[in-house]
Amino acid sequence: MTSNTLAGDGPERRAARRETAVRAAVEQGLLSPGEPVVGLLDVTAIRAAAAALRTAFDEVTAPGTAVLHAFAVKAAALVPVLRLLADEGLGCEVASPGELALARAAGVPPERIVLDSPAKTTGELREALAARIAVNADNPEELDRLDALIAPRGDTTPATPHGPVGLRVNPQVGGGSIDALSTATATSKFGIALQDPGVRERVVRAVAERPWLTRLHAHTGSQGIPLELMTAGVRAVYELAEEINETVGHRQIDTLDIGGGLPVNFGSDEFTPGYRDYAQLLLTTVPGLFDGRYGLVTEFGRSLLAKSGTVLARVEYAKSAGGRAIAVTHAGAQLATRTVFAPESWPLRITAYDAAGRPKPTAPGGLVAQDIAGPCCFAGDLVARDRPLPHLAAGDLVGLLDTGAYYFSNHFAYNSLPRPGVYGFTVDGDEVRFATVRPPQTVEEIVTESGGDHAGSLLEV
Ligand SMILES: *Cc1c(COP(=O)(O)O)cnc(C)c1O
């Protein structure tokens, strides 16, 4: 294969790069009997996703519009990933002191960071304001805290210097197919519930009383939310901004943060829906959003990374029980937590390889329905049930596809299983180059995290 056929984006090229990288990961010893599970990230695909996002919004925004695409760090909380995205012009959306520290470690400047969290402490708020990081307040009590930090009531001295401050609203446009990820239901825990009786008036007043409150924010949900529901949420926020600005008589709300949530297709290599689909639908649903009067912030996570990631794991044993073939692998609930606990909502495509990382051929008897099990000690630790695949044997490999977001960095420390190493790759012809994103966690680190330095403490109290 020439480097040309593997460059750029598109489902076939992504799939071809993935297959090349799987073989190389075995050849180069990233995956071995001693390191039986790794995460692989396609650097070319990540760059292509970031470029597609930029282009989609460039196509619909008036020239000169300030647009910040802030990557939702929780989707891939890995410093080199944040640095790569920063190189593509993206910022970071953070929701904890840890995520903020990761964004800073990646060199993302404060004006490209947005802090959203439903439970910010006063200390976190103070630090974010002082660092001129954008903050989105979640609720009226948080606004009261901000009053005290920015412009104490009755104080006539100028407001303390700070970055942009916004208010998160819940447009209550409804939920999608996954309850746990639907943030705009009537009773969601996020933001100010805009359609509750009397709330809209209170929000308009609360903004009017606070000249430093210049943004509105909504994030309508993640995965399982149809595009029409997402755009309805954005439209509700836009209409609120228009009402506020009319009421106060000037353009106090100058920026709208429309959140993330573009759903990912876990069924094939197609990137669908795409950012262009969403941006074009937004343009027809909320044209005023793009006419240059408002700056924009987006907060995509899953859609930027999911299709670039593959978990590769060795089959340690192949067995059978009650007539069902079971492949016991090293990828289970410790990294595919949602897939294991909510398999209907989070199905994953699984590929089968031989021990050298070559696609496993189908035997003459055809595909065999198999359970793909993980290493955790509970019966439900299955990443797929009854899945037709080439019959797997000990030493073979499985790939868990589309796992670049919410799999590598949302580790579940069950059975003290280590966080696997994560490696980024580029493919040039037959040459695959890997870079360490995160080394595998060591057993020593697990002992330390588990109180190893305090072994005798309970004997001494
Ligand atoms: C999780 C989250 C996002 C990202 O959602 P994705 O579905 O990963 O795009 C964006 N904004 C907020 C406030 C979030 O909580």
mmCIF file of C-alpha atoms in Angstrom, residues 60-360:
data_model
loop_
_atom_site.group_PDB
_atom_site.id
_atom_site.type_symbol
_atom_site.label_atom_id
_atom_site.label_comp_id
_atom_site.label_asym_id
_atom_site.label_seq_id
_atom_site.Cartn_x
_atom_site.Cartn_y
_atom_site.Cartn_z
ATOM 1 C CA VAL A 60 -21.908 28.471 8.287
ATOM 2 C CA THR A 61 -20.498 31.341 10.393
ATOM 3 C CA ALA A 62 -20.209 34.945 9.234
ATOM 4 C CA PRO A 63 -16.601 35.976 8.575
ATOM 5 C CA GLY A 64 -14.865 37.219 11.716
ATOM 6 C CA THR A 65 -17.119 35.288 14.136
ATOM 7 C CA ALA A 66 -15.187 34.165 17.215
ATOM 8 C CA VAL A 67 -15.552 30.370 17.431
ATOM 9 C CA LEU A 68 -13.915 28.218 20.094
ATOM 10 C CA HIS A 69 -14.162 24.460 19.746
ATOM 11 C CA ALA A 70 -13.439 23.217 23.277
ATOM 12 C CA PHE A 71 -12.836 19.456 23.436
ATOM 13 C CA ALA A 72 -14.699 17.806 26.340
ATOM 14 C CA VAL A 73 -11.683 16.462 28.238
ATOM 15 C CA LYS A 74 -13.609 13.680 29.978
ATOM 16 C CA ALA A 75 -13.927 11.890 26.626
ATOM 17 C CA ALA A 76 -10.149 11.324 26.408
ATOM 18 C CA ALA A 77 -8.347 12.729 29.428
ATOM 19 C CA LEU A 78 -4.876 12.216 27.959
ATOM 20 C CA VAL A 79 -2.421 15.125 27.842
ATOM 21 C CA PRO A 80 -0.865 14.276 24.421
ATOM 22 C CA VAL A 81 -4.369 14.045 22.921
ATOM 23 C CA LEU A 82 -5.215 17.497 24.289
ATOM 24 C CA ARG A 83 -1.937 18.824 22.865
ATOM 25 C CA LEU A 84 -2.675 17.277 19.455
ATOM 26 C CA LEU A 85 -6.133 18.850 19.426
ATOM 27 C CA ALA A 86 -4.641 22.181 20.514
ATOM 28 C CA ASP A 87 -2.330 21.900 17.514
ATOM 29 C CA GLU A 88 -5.517 21.603 15.440
ATOM 30 C CA GLY A 89 -6.804 24.842 16.978
ATOM 31 C CA LEU A 90 -9.081 23.321 19.615
ATOM 32 C CA GLY A 91 -9.379 24.246 23.285
ATOM 33 C CA CYS A 92 -10.618 22.259 26.279
ATOM 34 C CA GLU A 93 -13.868 21.952 28.190
ATOM 35 C CA VAL A 94 -13.016 20.876 31.746
ATOM 36 C CA ALA A 95 -15.204 19.841 34.661
ATOM 37 C CA SER A 96 -12.843 19.233 37.585
ATOM 38 C CA PRO A 97 -9.514 20.411 38.986
ATOM 39 C CA GLY A 98 -7.948 17.284 37.479
ATOM 40 C CA GLU A 99 -9.219 18.008 33.977
ATOM 41 C CA LEU A 100 -8.138 21.635 34.306
ATOM 42 C CA ALA A 101 -4.649 20.484 35.289
ATOM 43 C CA LEU A 102 -4.522 18.191 32.243
ATOM 44 C CA ALA A 103 -5.506 21.045 29.910
ATOM 45 C CA ARG A 104 -2.798 23.205 31.450
ATOM 46 C CA ALA A 105 -0.239 20.398 31.197
ATOM 47 C CA ALA A 106 -1.075 20.208 27.494
ATOM 48 C CA GLY A 107 -0.231 23.902 27.192
ATOM 49 C CA VAL A 108 -3.779 25.029 26.403
ATOM 50 C CA PRO A 109 -3.983 28.759 27.204
ATOM 51 C CA PRO A 110 -6.693 30.026 29.613
ATOM 52 C CA GLU A 111 -8.641 31.791 26.852
ATOM 53 C CA ARG A 112 -9.174 28.395 25.225
ATOM 54 C CA ILE A 113 -10.447 26.661 28.373
ATOM 55 C CA VAL A 114 -14.072 26.496 29.541
ATOM 56 C CA LEU A 115 -14.976 25.258 33.039
ATOM 57 C CA ASP A 116 -18.345 23.505 33.372
ATOM 58 C CA SER A 117 -19.165 21.422 36.386
ATOM 59 C CA PRO A 118 -22.333 21.047 38.374
ATOM 60 C CA ALA A 119 -20.397 21.043 41.659
ATOM 61 C CA LYS A 120 -17.696 23.716 41.506
ATOM 62 C CA THR A 121 -16.349 24.680 44.907
ATOM 63 C CA THR A 122 -15.792 28.317 45.807
ATOM 64 C CA GLY A 123 -12.055 27.651 45.590
ATOM 65 C CA GLU A 124 -12.353 26.286 42.041
ATOM 66 C CA LEU A 125 -14.451 29.286 41.005
ATOM 67 C CA ARG A 126 -11.966 31.718 42.524
ATOM 68 C CA GLU A 127 -9.043 30.050 40.777
ATOM 69 C CA ALA A 128 -10.805 29.890 37.396
ATOM 70 C CA LEU A 129 -11.825 33.545 37.548
ATOM 71 C CA ALA A 130 -8.339 34.652 38.560
ATOM 72 C CA ALA A 131 -6.844 32.616 35.698
ATOM 73 C CA ARG A 132 -9.329 34.273 33.252
ATOM 74 C CA ILE A 133 -10.778 30.881 32.327
ATOM 75 C CA ALA A 134 -14.358 30.958 31.017
ATOM 76 C CA VAL A 135 -16.819 29.659 33.594
ATOM 77 C CA ASN A 136 -20.390 28.504 33.063
ATOM 78 C CA ALA A 137 -22.446 28.740 36.235
ATOM 79 C CA ASP A 138 -24.889 25.897 36.726
ATOM 80 C CA ASN A 139 -27.510 27.277 39.098
ATOM 81 C CA PRO A 140 -28.735 30.320 41.087
ATOM 82 C CA GLU A 141 -26.684 29.428 44.172
ATOM 83 C CA GLU A 142 -23.542 29.377 42.060
ATOM 84 C CA LEU A 143 -24.464 32.821 40.731
ATOM 85 C CA ASP A 144 -24.655 34.033 44.343
ATOM 86 C CA ARG A 145 -21.127 32.710 44.933
ATOM 87 C CA LEU A 146 -19.945 34.467 41.792
ATOM 88 C CA ASP A 147 -21.528 37.709 43.027
ATOM 89 C CA ALA A 148 -19.346 37.492 46.095
ATOM 90 C CA LEU A 149 -16.201 36.743 44.073
ATOM 91 C CA ILE A 150 -16.674 39.148 41.154
ATOM 92 C CA ALA A 151 -18.654 42.123 42.387
ATOM 93 C CA PRO A 152 -19.843 42.054 45.966
ATOM 94 C CA ARG A 153 -23.379 43.408 46.163
ATOM 95 C CA GLY A 154 -23.498 47.114 46.904
ATOM 96 C CA ASP A 155 -19.812 47.454 46.129
ATOM 97 C CA THR A 156 -19.226 50.290 43.702
ATOM 98 C CA THR A 157 -15.607 49.427 42.936
ATOM 99 C CA PRO A 158 -15.040 47.883 39.504
ATOM 100 C CA ALA A 159 -15.574 44.154 39.203
ATOM 101 C CA THR A 160 -12.574 41.941 39.878
ATOM 102 C CA PRO A 161 -10.866 41.025 36.577
ATOM 103 C CA HIS A 162 -12.041 37.664 35.290
ATOM 104 C CA GLY A 163 -12.681 35.668 32.103
ATOM 105 C CA PRO A 164 -16.089 35.296 30.454
ATOM 106 C CA VAL A 165 -18.898 34.039 32.677
ATOM 107 C CA GLY A 166 -21.947 32.220 31.382
ATOM 108 C CA LEU A 167 -25.056 30.580 32.729
ATOM 109 C CA ARG A 168 -26.051 27.020 31.898
ATOM 110 C CA VAL A 169 -29.702 26.539 31.116
ATOM 111 C CA ASN A 170 -31.628 23.328 30.667
ATOM 112 C CA PRO A 171 -33.947 23.944 27.731
ATOM 113 C CA GLN A 172 -35.996 20.878 28.811
ATOM 114 C CA VAL A 173 -36.525 19.839 25.206
ATOM 115 C CA GLY A 174 -36.601 16.166 26.189
ATOM 116 C CA GLY A 175 -34.397 13.086 26.355
ATOM 117 C CA GLY A 176 -32.897 10.678 23.859
ATOM 118 C CA SER A 177 -32.550 6.920 23.822
ATOM 119 C CA ILE A 178 -30.098 6.734 26.758
ATOM 120 C CA ASP A 179 -31.538 8.107 30.004
ATOM 121 C CA ALA A 180 -28.233 8.444 31.797
ATOM 122 C CA LEU A 181 -26.905 10.735 29.056
ATOM 123 C CA SER A 182 -29.973 12.877 28.450
ATOM 124 C CA THR A 183 -29.248 16.265 30.010
ATOM 125 C CA ALA A 184 -32.270 18.222 28.788
ATOM 126 C CA THR A 185 -35.118 16.255 30.343
ATOM 127 C CA ALA A 186 -37.607 18.021 32.619
ATOM 128 C CA THR A 187 -35.763 16.854 35.732
ATOM 129 C CA SER A 188 -32.105 16.802 34.585
ATOM 130 C CA LYS A 189 -29.596 17.767 37.280
ATOM 131 C CA PHE A 190 -27.811 20.231 34.962
ATOM 132 C CA GLY A 191 -28.395 23.943 34.516
ATOM 133 C CA ILE A 192 -31.382 26.134 35.304
ATOM 134 C CA ALA A 193 -34.644 24.474 34.263
ATOM 135 C CA LEU A 194 -35.895 27.057 31.800
ATOM 136 C CA GLN A 195 -39.476 25.871 31.429
ATOM 137 C CA ASP A 196 -40.275 25.518 35.124
ATOM 138 C CA PRO A 197 -42.922 28.045 36.220
ATOM 139 C CA GLY A 198 -41.497 31.545 36.624
ATOM 140 C CA VAL A 199 -37.928 30.527 35.844
ATOM 141 C CA ARG A 200 -37.575 32.225 32.473
ATOM 142 C CA GLU A 201 -38.437 35.621 34.001
ATOM 143 C CA ARG A 202 -36.054 34.992 36.879
ATOM 144 C CA VAL A 203 -33.249 34.107 34.478
ATOM 145 C CA VAL A 204 -33.776 37.265 32.433
ATOM 146 C CA ARG A 205 -33.683 39.318 35.634
ATOM 147 C CA ALA A 206 -30.664 37.469 37.025
ATOM 148 C CA VAL A 207 -28.679 38.236 33.872
ATOM 149 C CA ALA A 208 -29.876 41.831 33.683
ATOM 150 C CA GLU A 209 -28.668 42.399 37.275
ATOM 151 C CA ARG A 210 -25.208 41.045 36.478
ATOM 152 C CA PRO A 211 -23.461 42.981 33.722
ATOM 153 C CA TRP A 212 -20.560 40.517 33.864
ATOM 154 C CA LEU A 213 -22.776 37.604 32.829
ATOM 155 C CA THR A 214 -22.257 37.542 29.059
ATOM 156 C CA ARG A 215 -22.782 33.959 27.921
ATOM 157 C CA LEU A 216 -25.484 31.329 27.851
ATOM 158 C CA HIS A 217 -24.656 27.632 27.779
ATOM 159 C CA ALA A 218 -26.628 24.478 27.017
ATOM 160 C CA HIS A 219 -25.511 20.905 26.422
ATOM 161 C CA THR A 220 -28.534 18.888 25.420
ATOM 162 C CA GLY A 221 -27.083 15.436 25.851
ATOM 163 C CA SER A 222 -24.554 12.873 24.709
ATOM 164 C CA GLN A 223 -25.117 9.832 22.463
ATOM 165 C CA GLY A 224 -28.656 8.805 21.718
ATOM 166 C CA ILE A 225 -29.883 12.383 21.191
ATOM 167 C CA PRO A 226 -31.259 12.977 17.683
ATOM 168 C CA LEU A 227 -29.866 16.014 15.845
ATOM 169 C CA GLU A 228 -33.334 17.605 15.818
ATOM 170 C CA LEU A 229 -33.423 17.554 19.628
ATOM 171 C CA MET A 230 -29.913 19.017 19.833
ATOM 172 C CA THR A 231 -30.822 21.863 17.491
ATOM 173 C CA ALA A 232 -34.082 22.472 19.388
ATOM 174 C CA GLY A 233 -31.981 22.936 22.540
ATOM 175 C CA VAL A 234 -29.678 25.398 20.789
ATOM 176 C CA ARG A 235 -32.643 27.280 19.398
ATOM 177 C CA ALA A 236 -34.118 27.649 22.898
ATOM 178 C CA VAL A 237 -30.848 29.141 24.163
ATOM 179 C CA TYR A 238 -30.619 31.493 21.199
ATOM 180 C CA GLU A 239 -34.176 32.727 21.761
ATOM 181 C CA LEU A 240 -33.416 33.317 25.426
ATOM 182 C CA ALA A 241 -30.330 35.349 24.493
ATOM 183 C CA GLU A 242 -32.410 37.450 22.097
ATOM 184 C CA GLU A 243 -35.011 38.078 24.806
ATOM 185 C CA ILE A 244 -32.373 39.042 27.372
ATOM 186 C CA ASN A 245 -30.578 41.391 25.012
ATOM 187 C CA GLU A 246 -33.854 43.051 24.046
ATOM 188 C CA THR A 247 -34.804 43.457 27.696
ATOM 189 C CA VAL A 248 -31.510 45.059 28.737
ATOM 190 C CA GLY A 249 -31.375 47.112 25.539
ATOM 191 C CA HIS A 250 -27.880 46.070 24.457
ATOM 192 C CA ARG A 251 -25.927 42.992 23.435
ATOM 193 C CA GLN A 252 -25.028 41.794 26.941
ATOM 194 C CA ILE A 253 -25.118 38.120 25.927
ATOM 195 C CA ASP A 254 -22.369 38.095 23.328
ATOM 196 C CA THR A 255 -21.481 34.379 23.150
ATOM 197 C CA LEU A 256 -23.481 31.161 23.046
ATOM 198 C CA ASP A 257 -21.940 27.898 24.204
ATOM 199 C CA ILE A 258 -23.897 25.151 22.443
ATOM 200 C CA GLY A 259 -22.262 22.145 24.146
ATOM 201 C CA GLY A 260 -21.306 18.885 22.454
ATOM 202 C CA GLY A 261 -23.175 15.640 22.054
ATOM 203 C CA LEU A 262 -22.920 14.752 18.364
ATOM 204 C CA PRO A 263 -23.823 11.042 18.420
ATOM 205 C CA VAL A 264 -21.364 8.429 17.167
ATOM 206 C CA ASN A 265 -22.209 5.579 14.811
ATOM 207 C CA PHE A 266 -20.904 2.446 16.532
ATOM 208 C CA GLY A 267 -22.228 0.221 13.725
ATOM 209 C CA SER A 268 -19.735 0.782 10.909
ATOM 210 C CA ASP A 269 -16.631 2.739 9.889
ATOM 211 C CA GLU A 270 -18.765 5.628 8.601
ATOM 212 C CA PHE A 271 -18.487 8.913 10.514
ATOM 213 C CA THR A 272 -22.190 9.680 10.565
ATOM 214 C CA PRO A 273 -23.871 11.966 11.335
ATOM 215 C CA GLY A 274 -21.036 14.347 10.503
ATOM 216 C CA TYR A 275 -20.272 17.826 11.805
ATOM 217 C CA ARG A 276 -21.464 19.257 8.500
ATOM 218 C CA ASP A 277 -24.883 17.566 8.919
ATOM 219 C CA TYR A 278 -25.218 19.177 12.332
ATOM 220 C CA ALA A 279 -23.923 22.625 11.339
ATOM 221 C CA GLN A 280 -26.198 22.749 8.288
ATOM 222 C CA LEU A 281 -29.225 21.713 10.367
ATOM 223 C CA LEU A 282 -28.333 24.393 12.916
ATOM 224 C CA LEU A 283 -28.115 26.944 10.100
ATOM 225 C CA THR A 284 -31.660 26.179 8.939
ATOM 226 C CA THR A 285 -33.084 25.869 12.487
ATOM 227 C CA VAL A 286 -31.329 28.829 14.119
ATOM 228 C CA PRO A 287 -30.019 31.083 11.319
ATOM 229 C CA GLY A 288 -29.491 34.054 13.667
ATOM 230 C CA LEU A 289 -26.874 32.052 15.555
ATOM 231 C CA PHE A 290 -24.442 32.450 12.681
ATOM 232 C CA ASP A 291 -25.002 36.006 11.467
ATOM 233 C CA GLY A 292 -22.006 37.348 13.353
ATOM 234 C CA ARG A 293 -23.799 38.848 16.374
ATOM 235 C CA TYR A 294 -22.772 36.001 18.676
ATOM 236 C CA GLY A 295 -19.469 34.344 19.360
ATOM 237 C CA LEU A 296 -19.733 30.560 19.563
ATOM 238 C CA VAL A 297 -18.311 27.849 21.788
ATOM 239 C CA THR A 298 -18.757 24.136 21.094
ATOM 240 C CA GLU A 299 -17.853 21.261 23.431
ATOM 241 C CA PHE A 300 -17.654 18.050 21.417
ATOM 242 C CA GLY A 301 -16.058 15.004 23.007
ATOM 243 C CA ARG A 302 -17.152 11.567 21.821
ATOM 244 C CA SER A 303 -17.520 12.464 18.138
ATOM 245 C CA LEU A 304 -13.966 13.875 17.953
ATOM 246 C CA LEU A 305 -12.214 10.764 19.273
ATOM 247 C CA ALA A 306 -14.415 7.663 19.153
ATOM 248 C CA LYS A 307 -13.689 6.521 15.609
ATOM 249 C CA SER A 308 -9.924 6.931 16.095
ATOM 250 C CA GLY A 309 -9.525 4.422 18.912
ATOM 251 C CA THR A 310 -9.129 0.646 19.078
ATOM 252 C CA VAL A 311 -8.653 -1.525 22.138
ATOM 253 C CA LEU A 312 -6.552 -4.541 21.244
ATOM 254 C CA ALA A 313 -6.552 -7.489 23.639
ATOM 255 C CA ARG A 314 -5.196 -11.034 23.716
ATOM 256 C CA VAL A 315 -7.429 -14.039 24.130
ATOM 257 C CA GLU A 316 -5.940 -15.782 27.167
ATOM 258 C CA TYR A 317 -8.192 -18.838 27.033
ATOM 259 C CA ALA A 318 -10.903 -20.178 24.755
ATOM 260 C CA LYS A 319 -13.462 -22.371 26.471
ATOM 261 C CA SER A 320 -17.033 -23.483 26.217
ATOM 262 C CA ALA A 321 -19.915 -23.683 28.693
ATOM 263 C CA GLY A 322 -23.438 -24.930 28.158
ATOM 264 C CA GLY A 323 -22.750 -25.143 24.444
ATOM 265 C CA ARG A 324 -21.582 -21.487 24.258
ATOM 266 C CA ALA A 325 -18.062 -20.691 23.074
ATOM 267 C CA ILE A 326 -16.372 -18.133 25.330
ATOM 268 C CA ALA A 327 -13.182 -16.208 24.579
ATOM 269 C CA VAL A 328 -11.637 -14.979 27.819
ATOM 270 C CA THR A 329 -9.731 -11.807 26.919
ATOM 271 C CA HIS A 330 -7.970 -8.998 28.775
ATOM 272 C CA ALA A 331 -10.518 -6.326 27.783
ATOM 273 C CA GLY A 332 -13.546 -6.162 30.044
ATOM 274 C CA ALA A 333 -15.337 -3.888 32.451
ATOM 275 C CA GLN A 334 -12.107 -2.189 33.577
ATOM 276 C CA LEU A 335 -12.052 -0.261 30.292
ATOM 277 C CA ALA A 336 -15.347 -0.983 28.528
ATOM 278 C CA THR A 337 -17.368 -0.231 31.636
ATOM 279 C CA ARG A 338 -20.492 1.143 30.001
ATOM 280 C CA THR A 339 -20.547 -1.612 27.383
ATOM 281 C CA VAL A 340 -20.407 -4.278 30.088
ATOM 282 C CA PHE A 341 -23.020 -2.735 32.381
ATOM 283 C CA ALA A 342 -25.378 -1.311 29.727
ATOM 284 C CA PRO A 343 -24.775 -3.529 26.692
ATOM 285 C CA GLU A 344 -27.958 -2.482 24.822
ATOM 286 C CA SER A 345 -26.935 1.189 24.909
ATOM 287 C CA TRP A 346 -23.229 0.684 24.202
ATOM 288 C CA PRO A 347 -22.703 -2.172 21.730
ATOM 289 C CA LEU A 348 -19.215 -2.358 20.212
ATOM 290 C CA ARG A 349 -18.011 -3.839 16.962
ATOM 291 C CA ILE A 350 -15.439 -6.548 17.608
ATOM 292 C CA THR A 351 -12.815 -7.792 15.174
ATOM 293 C CA ALA A 352 -10.865 -11.062 15.387
ATOM 294 C CA TYR A 353 -7.146 -11.446 14.623
ATOM 295 C CA ASP A 354 -4.666 -14.266 14.803
ATOM 296 C CA ALA A 355 -1.665 -14.098 17.136
ATOM 297 C CA ALA A 356 0.289 -12.088 14.547
ATOM 298 C CA GLY A 357 -2.457 -9.480 14.277
ATOM 299 C CA ARG A 358 -3.702 -10.627 10.864
ATOM 300 C CA PRO A 359 -7.489 -10.766 10.346
ATOM 301 C CA LYS A 360 -8.586 -14.189 11.504
#
